[in-house]
PDB file of C-alpha atoms in Angstrom:
ATOM      1  CA  MET A   1      -0.005  -0.020   0.002  1.00 46.00           C
ATOM      2  CA  LYS A   2       2.832   2.399   0.903  1.00 39.00           C
ATOM      3  CA  THR A   3       4.589   1.667  -2.327  1.00 45.00           C
ATOM      4  CA  GLN A   4       1.438   2.533  -4.406  1.00 45.00           C
ATOM      5  CA  GLN A   5       1.086   5.733  -2.524  1.00 46.00           C
ATOM      6  CA  LYS A   6       4.692   6.699  -3.271  1.00 43.00           C
ATOM      7  CA  LYS A   7       4.233   5.877  -7.017  1.00 45.00           C
ATOM      8  CA  ALA A   8       1.074   8.042  -7.075  1.00 47.00           C
ATOM      9  CA  ARG A   9       2.837  10.994  -5.378  1.00 47.00           C
ATOM     10  CA  GLY A  10       5.675  10.629  -7.818  1.00 50.00           C
ATOM     11  CA  LYS A  11       3.481  10.743 -10.835  1.00 49.00           C
ATOM     12  CA  ALA A  12       1.611  13.796  -9.486  1.00 48.00           C
ATOM     13  CA  GLN A  13       4.896  15.628  -8.890  1.00 47.00           C
ATOM     14  CA  LYS A  14       6.125  14.870 -12.397  1.00 46.00           C
ATOM     15  CA  LYS A  15       2.909  16.126 -13.932  1.00 46.00           C
ATOM     16  CA  THR A  16       3.043  19.310 -11.785  1.00 46.00           C
ATOM     17  CA  GLY A  17       6.682  19.845 -12.580  1.00 47.00           C
ATOM     18  CA  ALA A  18       6.044  19.436 -16.345  1.00 45.00           C
ATOM     19  CA  LYS A  19       3.118  21.888 -16.260  1.00 45.00           C
ATOM     20  CA  THR A  20       5.111  24.428 -14.339  1.00 44.00           C
ATOM     21  CA  ARG A  21       8.065  24.221 -16.698  1.00 46.00           C
ATOM     22  CA  GLY A  22       5.777  24.431 -19.718  1.00 47.00           C
ATOM     23  CA  LYS A  23       4.187  27.617 -18.377  1.00 45.00           C
ATOM     24  CA  ALA A  24       7.478  29.242 -17.497  1.00 44.00           C
ATOM     25  CA  GLN A  25       8.844  28.415 -20.898  1.00 46.00           C
ATOM     26  CA  GLY A  26       5.760  29.820 -22.682  1.00 45.00           C
ATOM     27  CA  LYS A  27       5.934  33.045 -20.607  1.00 44.00           C
ATOM     28  CA  THR A  28       9.590  33.413 -21.342  1.00 42.00           C
ATOM     29  CA  GLN A  29       9.099  32.828 -25.062  1.00 45.00           C
ATOM     30  CA  GLY A  30       6.052  35.154 -25.181  1.00 44.00           C
ATOM     31  CA  LYS A  31       8.095  38.018 -23.464  1.00 42.00           C
ATOM     32  CA  GLY A  32      11.057  37.558 -25.740  1.00 42.00           C
ATOM     33  CA  GLN A  33       9.045  37.677 -29.073  1.00 45.00           C
ATOM     34  CA  GLY A  34       8.092  40.823 -30.826  1.00 45.00           C
ATOM     35  CA  LYS A  35      10.221  43.200 -28.534  1.00 44.00           C
ATOM     36  CA  ALA A  36      11.968  46.061 -30.354  1.00 43.00           C
ATOM     37  CA  PRO A  37      15.479  46.892 -29.218  1.00 44.00           C
ATOM     38  CA  GLY A  38      14.304  50.446 -28.195  1.00 45.00           C
ATOM     39  CA  ALA A  39      11.477  49.074 -26.099  1.00 44.00           C
ATOM     40  CA  GLU A  40      13.782  46.620 -24.307  1.00 50.00           C
ATOM     41  CA  LYS A  41      16.199  49.452 -23.543  1.00 47.00           C
ATOM     42  CA  ALA A  42      13.368  51.663 -22.290  1.00 45.00           C
ATOM     43  CA  GLY A  43      12.114  48.829 -20.137  1.00 48.00           C
ATOM     44  CA  LYS A  44      15.571  48.426 -18.520  1.00 51.00           C
ATOM     45  CA  ALA A  45      15.680  52.140 -17.876  1.00 47.00           C
ATOM     46  CA  GLY A  46      12.182  52.048 -16.359  1.00 49.00           C
ATOM     47  CA  GLN A  47      13.312  49.204 -13.998  1.00 54.00           C
ATOM     48  CA  ALA A  48      16.370  51.170 -13.080  1.00 54.00           C
ATOM     49  CA  TRP A  49      14.186  54.173 -12.251  1.00 55.00           C
ATOM     50  CA  VAL A  50      12.100  52.045  -9.849  1.00 57.00           C
ATOM     51  CA  VAL A  51      15.330  50.890  -8.026  1.00 57.00           C
ATOM     52  CA  VAL A  52      16.728  54.480  -7.803  1.00 58.00           C
ATOM     53  CA  LEU A  53      13.449  55.836  -6.482  1.00 58.00           C
ATOM     54  CA  ALA A  54      13.350  53.181  -3.828  1.00 57.00           C
ATOM     55  CA  VAL A  55      16.973  54.133  -2.719  1.00 57.00           C
ATOM     56  CA  VAL A  56      16.314  57.831  -2.729  1.00 59.00           C
ATOM     57  CA  THR A  57      13.109  57.463  -0.869  1.00 61.00           C
ATOM     58  CA  ALA A  58      14.601  55.281   1.821  1.00 60.00           C
ATOM     59  CA  ALA A  59      17.387  57.832   2.234  1.00 58.00           C
ATOM     60  CA  LEU A  60      14.872  60.584   2.561  1.00 59.00           C
ATOM     61  CA  LEU A  61      12.970  58.604   5.146  1.00 58.00           C
ATOM     62  CA  ALA A  62      16.141  58.003   7.029  1.00 59.00           C
ATOM     63  CA  ALA A  63      17.047  61.665   6.950  1.00 57.00           C
ATOM     64  CA  THR A  64      13.651  62.747   8.390  1.00 55.00           C
ATOM     65  CA  ALA A  65      14.041  59.822  10.776  1.00 49.00           C
ATOM     66  CA  ARG A  66      10.599  58.464  10.010  1.00 33.00           C
ATOM     67  CA  SER A  67       9.400  56.334  12.921  1.00 29.00           C
ATOM     68  CA  GLY A  68       6.891  54.156  11.251  1.00 28.00           C
ATOM     69  CA  GLY A  69       3.886  56.376  10.868  1.00 32.00           C
ATOM     70  CA  GLY A  70       2.364  59.450  12.461  1.00 33.00           C
ATOM     71  CA  GLY A  71      -0.873  60.343  14.202  1.00 35.00           C
ATOM     72  CA  ASP A  72      -3.969  62.210  13.034  1.00 36.00           C
ATOM     73  CA  GLY A  73      -2.972  65.376  14.785  1.00 37.00           C
ATOM     74  CA  THR A  74      -5.021  64.594  17.946  1.00 37.00           C
ATOM     75  CA  GLU A  75      -1.893  64.348  20.190  1.00 40.00           C
ATOM     76  CA  GLY A  76      -0.514  67.509  18.700  1.00 39.00           C
ATOM     77  CA  ASP A  77      -3.699  69.374  19.481  1.00 42.00           C
ATOM     78  CA  ARG A  78      -3.477  68.241  23.124  1.00 47.00           C
ATOM     79  CA  ASP A  79       0.229  69.333  23.179  1.00 45.00           C
ATOM     80  CA  ALA A  80      -0.841  72.779  21.832  1.00 43.00           C
ATOM     81  CA  LYS A  81      -3.442  73.277  24.638  1.00 48.00           C
ATOM     82  CA  ALA A  82      -0.876  72.211  27.278  1.00 50.00           C
ATOM     83  CA  ALA A  83       1.819  74.473  25.872  1.00 48.00           C
ATOM     84  CA  ALA A  84      -0.477  77.551  25.914  1.00 47.00           C
ATOM     85  CA  SER A  85      -1.316  77.087  29.557  1.00 53.00           C
ATOM     86  CA  THR A  86       2.169  76.281  30.950  1.00 72.00           C
ATOM     87  CA  PRO A  87       4.505  79.010  32.269  1.00 85.00           C
ATOM     88  CA  ARG A  88       8.110  78.895  30.983  1.00 91.00           C
ATOM     89  CA  ALA A  89      10.164  76.212  32.914  1.00 90.00           C
ATOM     90  CA  THR A  90      13.547  76.854  34.343  1.00 89.00           C
ATOM     91  CA  ALA A  91      14.802  73.261  34.954  1.00 95.00           C
ATOM     92  CA  PRO A  92      16.799  71.942  31.953  1.00 94.00           C
ATOM     93  CA  GLY A  93      14.668  68.839  31.399  1.00 94.00           C
ATOM     94  CA  ALA A  94      11.375  70.599  31.747  1.00 95.00           C
ATOM     95  CA  LEU A  95      12.478  73.495  29.469  1.00 96.00           C
ATOM     96  CA  ALA A  96      13.555  70.957  26.892  1.00 94.00           C
ATOM     97  CA  ALA A  97      10.234  69.275  27.098  1.00 93.00           C
ATOM     98  CA  GLN A  98       8.380  72.541  26.598  1.00 94.00           C
ATOM     99  CA  ALA A  99      10.450  73.464  23.569  1.00 94.00           C
ATOM    100  CA  ARG A 100       9.778  70.031  22.006  1.00 92.00           C
ATOM    101  CA  ARG A 101       6.099  70.322  22.776  1.00 92.00           C
ATOM    102  CA  ASN A 102       5.903  73.673  21.095  1.00 92.00           C
ATOM    103  CA  LEU A 103       7.616  72.350  18.048  1.00 90.00           C
ATOM    104  CA  LEU A 104       4.987  69.639  17.864  1.00 89.00           C
ATOM    105  CA  THR A 105       2.190  72.206  17.703  1.00 89.00           C
ATOM    106  CA  ALA A 106       3.510  74.029  14.712  1.00 90.00           C
ATOM    107  CA  PRO A 107       1.356  73.497  11.561  1.00 91.00           C
ATOM    108  CA  SER A 108       4.464  73.781   9.368  1.00 92.00           C
ATOM    109  CA  LEU A 109       8.198  73.471   9.764  1.00 92.00           C
ATOM    110  CA  HIS A 110      11.500  74.047   7.991  1.00 94.00           C
ATOM    111  CA  VAL A 111      13.996  71.314   8.891  1.00 91.00           C
ATOM    112  CA  THR A 112      17.667  71.485   7.912  1.00 90.00           C
ATOM    113  CA  VAL A 113      19.796  68.307   8.588  1.00 86.00           C
ATOM    114  CA  THR A 114      23.565  68.137   8.335  1.00 88.00           C
ATOM    115  CA  ASP A 115      25.055  64.687   8.912  1.00 85.00           C
ATOM    116  CA  ARG A 116      28.859  64.260   9.191  1.00 83.00           C
ATOM    117  CA  SER A 117      28.506  60.781  10.660  1.00 80.00           C
ATOM    118  CA  GLU A 118      30.568  57.853   9.470  1.00 73.00           C
ATOM    119  CA  GLY A 119      29.030  56.701   6.189  1.00 67.00           C
ATOM    120  CA  ALA A 120      26.931  59.790   5.514  1.00 66.00           C
ATOM    121  CA  GLY A 121      26.966  60.688   1.807  1.00 63.00           C
ATOM    122  CA  ARG A 122      26.976  57.144   0.693  1.00 65.00           C
ATOM    123  CA  SER A 123      23.866  55.155   1.394  1.00 61.00           C
ATOM    124  CA  ALA A 124      22.560  57.891   3.602  1.00 66.00           C
ATOM    125  CA  PRO A 125      22.270  61.606   2.861  1.00 72.00           C
ATOM    126  CA  SER A 126      24.941  64.071   4.085  1.00 80.00           C
ATOM    127  CA  ALA A 127      22.407  66.899   4.108  1.00 85.00           C
ATOM    128  CA  MET A 128      18.742  67.632   3.785  1.00 84.00           C
ATOM    129  CA  ASP A 129      16.693  70.840   3.599  1.00 91.00           C
ATOM    130  CA  LEU A 130      12.891  70.313   3.699  1.00 90.00           C
ATOM    131  CA  SER A 131       9.887  72.606   4.404  1.00 94.00           C
ATOM    132  CA  LEU A 132       6.671  70.704   5.036  1.00 91.00           C
ATOM    133  CA  ASP A 133       3.205  71.225   6.588  1.00 92.00           C
ATOM    134  CA  ARG A 134       0.245  69.238   7.994  1.00 89.00           C
ATOM    135  CA  GLU A 135      -1.469  69.284   4.655  1.00 88.00           C
ATOM    136  CA  GLY A 136       1.262  67.179   3.085  1.00 86.00           C
ATOM    137  CA  ASP A 137       2.845  69.935   1.020  1.00 91.00           C
ATOM    138  CA  CYS A 138       6.643  70.073   0.910  1.00 92.00           C
ATOM    139  CA  SER A 139       9.634  71.478  -0.918  1.00 93.00           C
ATOM    140  CA  GLY A 140      13.332  70.582  -0.364  1.00 88.00           C
ATOM    141  CA  THR A 141      16.582  68.868  -1.412  1.00 87.00           C
ATOM    142  CA  VAL A 142      18.520  65.877  -0.247  1.00 83.00           C
ATOM    143  CA  THR A 143      22.358  65.710  -0.818  1.00 83.00           C
ATOM    144  CA  PHE A 144      24.604  62.654  -0.964  1.00 80.00           C
ATOM    145  CA  GLY A 145      27.956  64.523  -0.582  1.00 78.00           C
ATOM    146  CA  ALA A 146      30.007  64.407  -3.789  1.00 75.00           C
ATOM    147  CA  ARG A 147      27.585  61.734  -5.230  1.00 77.00           C
ATOM    148  CA  GLY A 148      25.071  64.469  -6.005  1.00 80.00           C
ATOM    149  CA  SER A 149      21.665  65.695  -4.969  1.00 82.00           C
ATOM    150  CA  ALA A 150      17.905  65.425  -5.551  1.00 82.00           C
ATOM    151  CA  SER A 151      14.943  67.870  -5.278  1.00 88.00           C
ATOM    152  CA  VAL A 152      11.588  66.737  -4.026  1.00 88.00           C
ATOM    153  CA  LEU A 153       8.319  68.699  -4.236  1.00 94.00           C
ATOM    154  CA  ARG A 154       4.735  67.792  -3.184  1.00 92.00           C
ATOM    155  CA  ARG A 155       1.691  69.905  -3.695  1.00 92.00           C
ATOM    156  CA  ASP A 156      -1.876  68.690  -3.036  1.00 88.00           C
ATOM    157  CA  ASP A 157      -1.889  65.183  -4.550  1.00 88.00           C
ATOM    158  CA  ARG A 158       1.101  65.400  -6.906  1.00 92.00           C
ATOM    159  CA  VAL A 159       4.799  64.601  -6.353  1.00 91.00           C
ATOM    160  CA  TRP A 160       7.920  65.680  -8.255  1.00 94.00           C
ATOM    161  CA  LEU A 161      11.468  64.288  -7.966  1.00 87.00           C
ATOM    162  CA  ARG A 162      14.516  65.568  -9.865  1.00 87.00           C
ATOM    163  CA  MET A 163      18.095  64.114  -9.480  1.00 81.00           C
ATOM    164  CA  ASP A 164      21.214  65.815 -10.826  1.00 81.00           C
ATOM    165  CA  ALA A 165      23.435  64.064 -13.308  1.00 76.00           C
ATOM    166  CA  ALA A 166      26.023  63.143 -10.666  1.00 77.00           C
ATOM    167  CA  LEU A 167      23.469  61.298  -8.626  1.00 75.00           C
ATOM    168  CA  TRP A 168      22.154  59.391 -11.683  1.00 73.00           C
ATOM    169  CA  ARG A 169      25.718  58.283 -12.465  1.00 72.00           C
ATOM    170  CA  ALA A 170      26.265  57.235  -8.887  1.00 72.00           C
ATOM    171  CA  ARG A 171      22.902  55.367  -8.543  1.00 70.00           C
ATOM    172  CA  VAL A 172      22.574  53.680 -11.979  1.00 72.00           C
ATOM    173  CA  PRO A 173      25.984  52.955 -13.539  1.00 73.00           C
ATOM    174  CA  GLY A 174      26.461  51.632 -16.995  1.00 77.00           C
ATOM    175  CA  ALA A 175      24.114  51.613 -20.091  1.00 77.00           C
ATOM    176  CA  ALA A 176      20.909  51.497 -18.044  1.00 75.00           C
ATOM    177  CA  GLY A 177      21.831  54.654 -16.284  1.00 71.00           C
ATOM    178  CA  ARG A 178      22.781  56.431 -19.503  1.00 73.00           C
ATOM    179  CA  ALA A 179      19.493  55.369 -21.094  1.00 76.00           C
ATOM    180  CA  LEU A 180      17.510  56.591 -18.070  1.00 76.00           C
ATOM    181  CA  ALA A 181      19.348  59.954 -17.891  1.00 74.00           C
ATOM    182  CA  GLU A 182      18.775  60.483 -21.622  1.00 78.00           C
ATOM    183  CA  ARG A 183      15.124  59.645 -21.204  1.00 80.00           C
ATOM    184  CA  ILE A 184      14.518  61.976 -18.337  1.00 84.00           C
ATOM    185  CA  ASP A 185      16.880  64.743 -19.695  1.00 83.00           C
ATOM    186  CA  GLY A 186      17.135  66.698 -16.373  1.00 87.00           C
ATOM    187  CA  ARG A 187      13.314  66.921 -15.848  1.00 92.00           C
ATOM    188  CA  TYR A 188      11.281  66.208 -12.871  1.00 92.00           C
ATOM    189  CA  VAL A 189       9.787  62.762 -12.686  1.00 89.00           C
ATOM    190  CA  THR A 190       6.106  63.407 -11.546  1.00 93.00           C
ATOM    191  CA  GLY A 191       2.890  61.515 -10.760  1.00 92.00           C
ATOM    192  CA  PRO A 192       0.066  61.211  -8.298  1.00 92.00           C
ATOM    193  CA  ALA A 193       0.947  60.743  -4.632  1.00 85.00           C
ATOM    194  CA  SER A 194      -0.919  57.426  -4.749  1.00 86.00           C
ATOM    195  CA  ASP A 195       1.297  55.929  -7.576  1.00 84.00           C
ATOM    196  CA  PRO A 196       2.801  52.671  -6.332  1.00 80.00           C
ATOM    197  CA  THR A 197       6.384  53.965  -7.203  1.00 72.00           C
ATOM    198  CA  LEU A 198       5.837  57.522  -5.686  1.00 77.00           C
ATOM    199  CA  LYS A 199       3.727  56.920  -2.598  1.00 75.00           C
ATOM    200  CA  ASP A 200       6.665  56.259  -0.306  1.00 69.00           C
ATOM    201  CA  LEU A 201       8.334  59.460  -1.547  1.00 67.00           C
ATOM    202  CA  ALA A 202       5.138  61.307  -0.837  1.00 71.00           C
ATOM    203  CA  SER A 203       5.180  59.980   2.733  1.00 72.00           C
ATOM    204  CA  VAL A 204       8.466  61.938   3.226  1.00 73.00           C
ATOM    205  CA  CYS A 205       6.253  65.064   3.477  1.00 80.00           C
ATOM    206  CA  ASP A 206       4.369  63.749   6.437  1.00 79.00           C
ATOM    207  CA  LEU A 207       4.773  66.267   9.300  1.00 84.00           C
ATOM    208  CA  ASP A 208       3.008  63.958  11.744  1.00 82.00           C
ATOM    209  CA  ALA A 209       5.553  61.241  11.165  1.00 78.00           C
ATOM    210  CA  LEU A 210       8.355  63.705  11.868  1.00 79.00           C
ATOM    211  CA  HIS A 211       6.477  64.707  15.060  1.00 82.00           C
ATOM    212  CA  ALA A 212       6.398  60.968  16.032  1.00 82.00           C
ATOM    213  CA  GLN A 213      10.156  60.887  15.799  1.00 76.00           C
ATOM    214  CA  LEU A 214      10.521  64.007  17.921  1.00 80.00           C
ATOM    215  CA  ARG A 215       8.497  62.205  20.572  1.00 84.00           C
ATOM    216  CA  ALA A 216      10.722  59.170  20.311  1.00 82.00           C
ATOM    217  CA  ASP A 217      13.853  61.439  20.649  1.00 79.00           C
ATOM    218  CA  ALA A 218      12.361  62.856  23.889  1.00 82.00           C
ATOM    219  CA  ARG A 219      12.029  59.381  25.223  1.00 84.00           C
ATOM    220  CA  ASP A 220      15.545  58.396  24.355  1.00 84.00           C
ATOM    221  CA  GLU A 221      17.336  61.424  25.675  1.00 89.00           C
ATOM    222  CA  THR A 222      17.988  62.710  29.166  1.00 92.00           C
ATOM    223  CA  ILE A 223      18.630  66.480  29.514  1.00 94.00           C
ATOM    224  CA  THR A 224      20.371  67.466  32.774  1.00 95.00           C
ATOM    225  CA  GLU A 225      22.402  70.686  32.334  1.00 96.00           C
ATOM    226  CA  ARG A 226      21.838  74.217  31.146  1.00 96.00           C
ATOM    227  CA  GLY A 227      24.468  76.468  29.745  1.00 96.00           C
ATOM    228  CA  GLY A 228      24.918  80.249  29.421  1.00 97.00           C
ATOM    229  CA  THR A 229      22.988  82.467  26.945  1.00 97.00           C
ATOM    230  CA  ARG A 230      24.574  82.843  23.546  1.00 97.00           C
ATOM    231  CA  THR A 231      23.568  83.774  19.887  1.00 97.00           C
ATOM    232  CA  LEU A 232      22.825  81.034  17.358  1.00 97.00           C
ATOM    233  CA  HIS A 233      21.546  81.861  13.852  1.00 95.00           C
ATOM    234  CA  GLY A 234      20.785  85.363  15.003  1.00 96.00           C
ATOM    235  CA  VAL A 235      18.636  84.136  17.934  1.00 96.00           C
ATOM    236  CA  ARG A 236      19.471  84.360  21.607  1.00 97.00           C
ATOM    237  CA  VAL A 237      19.383  80.739  22.974  1.00 97.00           C
ATOM    238  CA  VAL A 238      20.388  78.604  25.965  1.00 97.00           C
ATOM    239  CA  PRO A 239      22.040  75.227  25.481  1.00 97.00           C
ATOM    240  CA  LEU A 240      20.468  72.299  27.253  1.00 97.00           C
ATOM    241  CA  THR A 241      22.753  69.311  27.366  1.00 96.00           C
ATOM    242  CA  GLY A 242      22.479  65.647  28.221  1.00 95.00           C
ATOM    243  CA  THR A 243      23.075  62.106  26.846  1.00 93.00           C
ATOM    244  CA  SER A 244      21.310  59.489  24.890  1.00 89.00           C
ATOM    245  CA  THR A 245      19.830  56.646  26.965  1.00 85.00           C
ATOM    246  CA  ASP A 246      20.513  53.945  24.435  1.00 80.00           C
ATOM    247  CA  GLY A 247      24.012  53.226  25.852  1.00 78.00           C
ATOM    248  CA  SER A 248      25.875  54.692  22.789  1.00 79.00           C
ATOM    249  CA  GLY A 249      27.313  57.547  24.852  1.00 82.00           C
ATOM    250  CA  THR A 250      25.978  60.044  22.361  1.00 90.00           C
ATOM    251  CA  HIS A 251      26.106  63.701  23.673  1.00 94.00           C
ATOM    252  CA  VAL A 252      22.970  65.618  23.073  1.00 94.00           C
ATOM    253  CA  THR A 253      22.457  69.407  22.980  1.00 96.00           C
ATOM    254  CA  LEU A 254      19.197  71.321  22.467  1.00 96.00           C
ATOM    255  CA  TYR A 255      19.435  75.055  21.721  1.00 97.00           C
ATOM    256  CA  VAL A 256      16.248  76.761  22.999  1.00 97.00           C
ATOM    257  CA  THR A 257      15.227  80.458  22.792  1.00 96.00           C
ATOM    258  CA  ALA A 258      16.503  82.306  25.813  1.00 96.00           C
ATOM    259  CA  SER A 259      13.242  84.093  26.608  1.00 95.00           C
ATOM    260  CA  GLY A 260       9.594  84.115  25.874  1.00 94.00           C
ATOM    261  CA  THR A 261       7.927  80.955  24.400  1.00 94.00           C
ATOM    262  CA  PRO A 262      10.498  78.134  24.439  1.00 96.00           C
ATOM    263  CA  ARG A 263      11.344  77.204  20.873  1.00 95.00           C
ATOM    264  CA  LEU A 264      13.750  74.471  19.747  1.00 95.00           C
ATOM    265  CA  ILE A 265      16.183  76.103  17.315  1.00 96.00           C
ATOM    266  CA  GLU A 266      18.757  73.397  16.915  1.00 95.00           C
ATOM    267  CA  HIS A 267      19.358  69.823  18.023  1.00 94.00           C
ATOM    268  CA  THR A 268      22.835  68.257  17.878  1.00 93.00           C
ATOM    269  CA  ARG A 269      23.978  64.508  18.562  1.00 90.00           C
ATOM    270  CA  THR A 270      27.630  63.844  18.691  1.00 92.00           C
ATOM    271  CA  GLY A 271      29.969  61.082  19.861  1.00 88.00           C
ATOM    272  CA  GLY A 272      31.254  57.807  18.554  1.00 79.00           C
ATOM    273  CA  ARG A 273      30.295  57.534  14.880  1.00 82.00           C
ATOM    274  CA  THR A 274      27.488  60.088  15.182  1.00 85.00           C
ATOM    275  CA  ASP A 275      27.702  63.783  14.266  1.00 88.00           C
ATOM    276  CA  LEU A 276      24.289  64.990  13.417  1.00 88.00           C
ATOM    277  CA  THR A 277      22.885  68.482  13.473  1.00 92.00           C
ATOM    278  CA  THR A 278      19.119  69.269  12.924  1.00 91.00           C
ATOM    279  CA  ARG A 279      18.039  72.901  12.689  1.00 94.00           C
ATOM    280  CA  TYR A 280      14.395  73.944  13.062  1.00 94.00           C
ATOM    281  CA  ALA A 281      12.982  77.265  11.629  1.00 93.00           C
ATOM    282  CA  ASP A 282       9.876  78.946  10.171  1.00 91.00           C
ATOM    283  CA  GLN A 283       7.618  77.255  12.641  1.00 89.00           C
ATOM    284  CA  GLY A 284       4.062  77.969  11.377  1.00 89.00           C
ATOM    285  CA  ALA A 285       5.216  79.718   8.168  1.00 92.00           C
ATOM    286  CA  PRO A 286       3.462  78.873   4.923  1.00 93.00           C
ATOM    287  CA  VAL A 287       5.141  76.300   2.846  1.00 93.00           C
ATOM    288  CA  GLN A 288       5.912  77.678  -0.745  1.00 90.00           C
ATOM    289  CA  VAL A 289       5.764  75.006  -3.442  1.00 93.00           C
ATOM    290  CA  THR A 290       6.436  76.171  -7.037  1.00 92.00           C
ATOM    291  CA  GLN A 291       4.958  73.671  -9.463  1.00 92.00           C
ATOM    292  CA  PRO A 292       7.374  72.909 -12.385  1.00 94.00           C
ATOM    293  CA  GLN A 293       6.292  73.741 -15.948  1.00 95.00           C
ATOM    294  CA  ALA A 294       4.790  70.783 -17.830  1.00 93.00           C
ATOM    295  CA  SER A 295       7.796  70.982 -20.297  1.00 94.00           C
ATOM    296  CA  ASP A 296      10.152  70.377 -17.308  1.00 95.00           C
ATOM    297  CA  THR A 297       8.405  67.204 -16.246  1.00 94.00           C
ATOM    298  CA  VAL A 298       8.006  63.568 -17.346  1.00 91.00           C
ATOM    299  CA  GLU A 299       5.195  61.372 -16.090  1.00 91.00           C
ATOM    300  CA  VAL A 300       6.296  58.371 -14.030  1.00 85.00           C
ATOM    301  CA  SER A 301       3.817  56.186 -16.045  1.00 84.00           C
ATOM    302  CA  ARG A 302       5.824  56.876 -19.256  1.00 81.00           C
ATOM    303  CA  LEU A 303       9.138  55.751 -18.033  1.00 72.00           C
ATOM    304  CA  GLY A 304       8.643  52.149 -19.060  1.00 58.00           C
ATOM    305  CA  LYS A 305       7.462  53.045 -22.590  1.00 49.00           C
ATOM    306  CA  ALA A 306       9.501  52.995 -25.646  1.00 37.00           C
ATOM    307  CA  LYS A 307      11.651  56.022 -26.391  1.00 37.00           C
ATOM    308  CA  GLY A 308       9.697  58.665 -28.444  1.00 37.00           C
ATOM    309  CA  GLN A 309       6.338  57.985 -26.859  1.00 37.00           C
ATOM    310  CA  GLY A 310       6.315  60.880 -24.401  1.00 38.00           C
TER     311      GLY A 310
END
């Protein structure tokens, strides 16, 4: 009986394997037939674009320290009410908490990141400059050291991304990169924020997600000291210093306005392999997004099409 069962299973496996191989061969032959060289070249360029977009998006998300999703603004509203009714603190930890809370209530923000840490400029950005608001609009640039830079825009439900020639060469070497650069020709790649290849990039403009990371920073840092008043970026500030609680020995400094409503102007993390400076400005200022001209854009949906079709 066992022998018969083994034979039956063997026959079934052979039939299934034959069918699978037949289908795979049919698909391969079907894909290979009737494809013009130009279409194949464009297809490879389109695939390269998807890879590059994934890399740049991941880098942007890392630069803004996305923590895995933001809230719906409810917590920020509660913070705003608390901030409005709380007198200015004097203890370093309490003052730092107030400054962070006030930052969380801002409906818009200008964030500038400078990263001199080990490895910055290669897989991760060395600098970022981004203005964003609660509506999801944003405008900014991300730089990978000598490897080049990219510009990102979002307005309403549309996203634009433009990479310079140096970044194309660094991200897509060889013939595929040259074909893609020729296809895009210095223009913005654009599409709806819901497009599968652009939706992650659109999420970079999520102010609530940045707020979530600020809350995470507050949990991971202990502020214990207060320094003397000084001027930073034309603003009178007091430095509040402490350490990271993750065991890395990272030294933390928050520069907070010296009088009036506590506002966080700059946040630095140094020590070990880390050297990161984040500057906050224009809290509550309107975000200006200049939409590129149609002649300076190429639709993301056209990147996989044969050259000459758009």
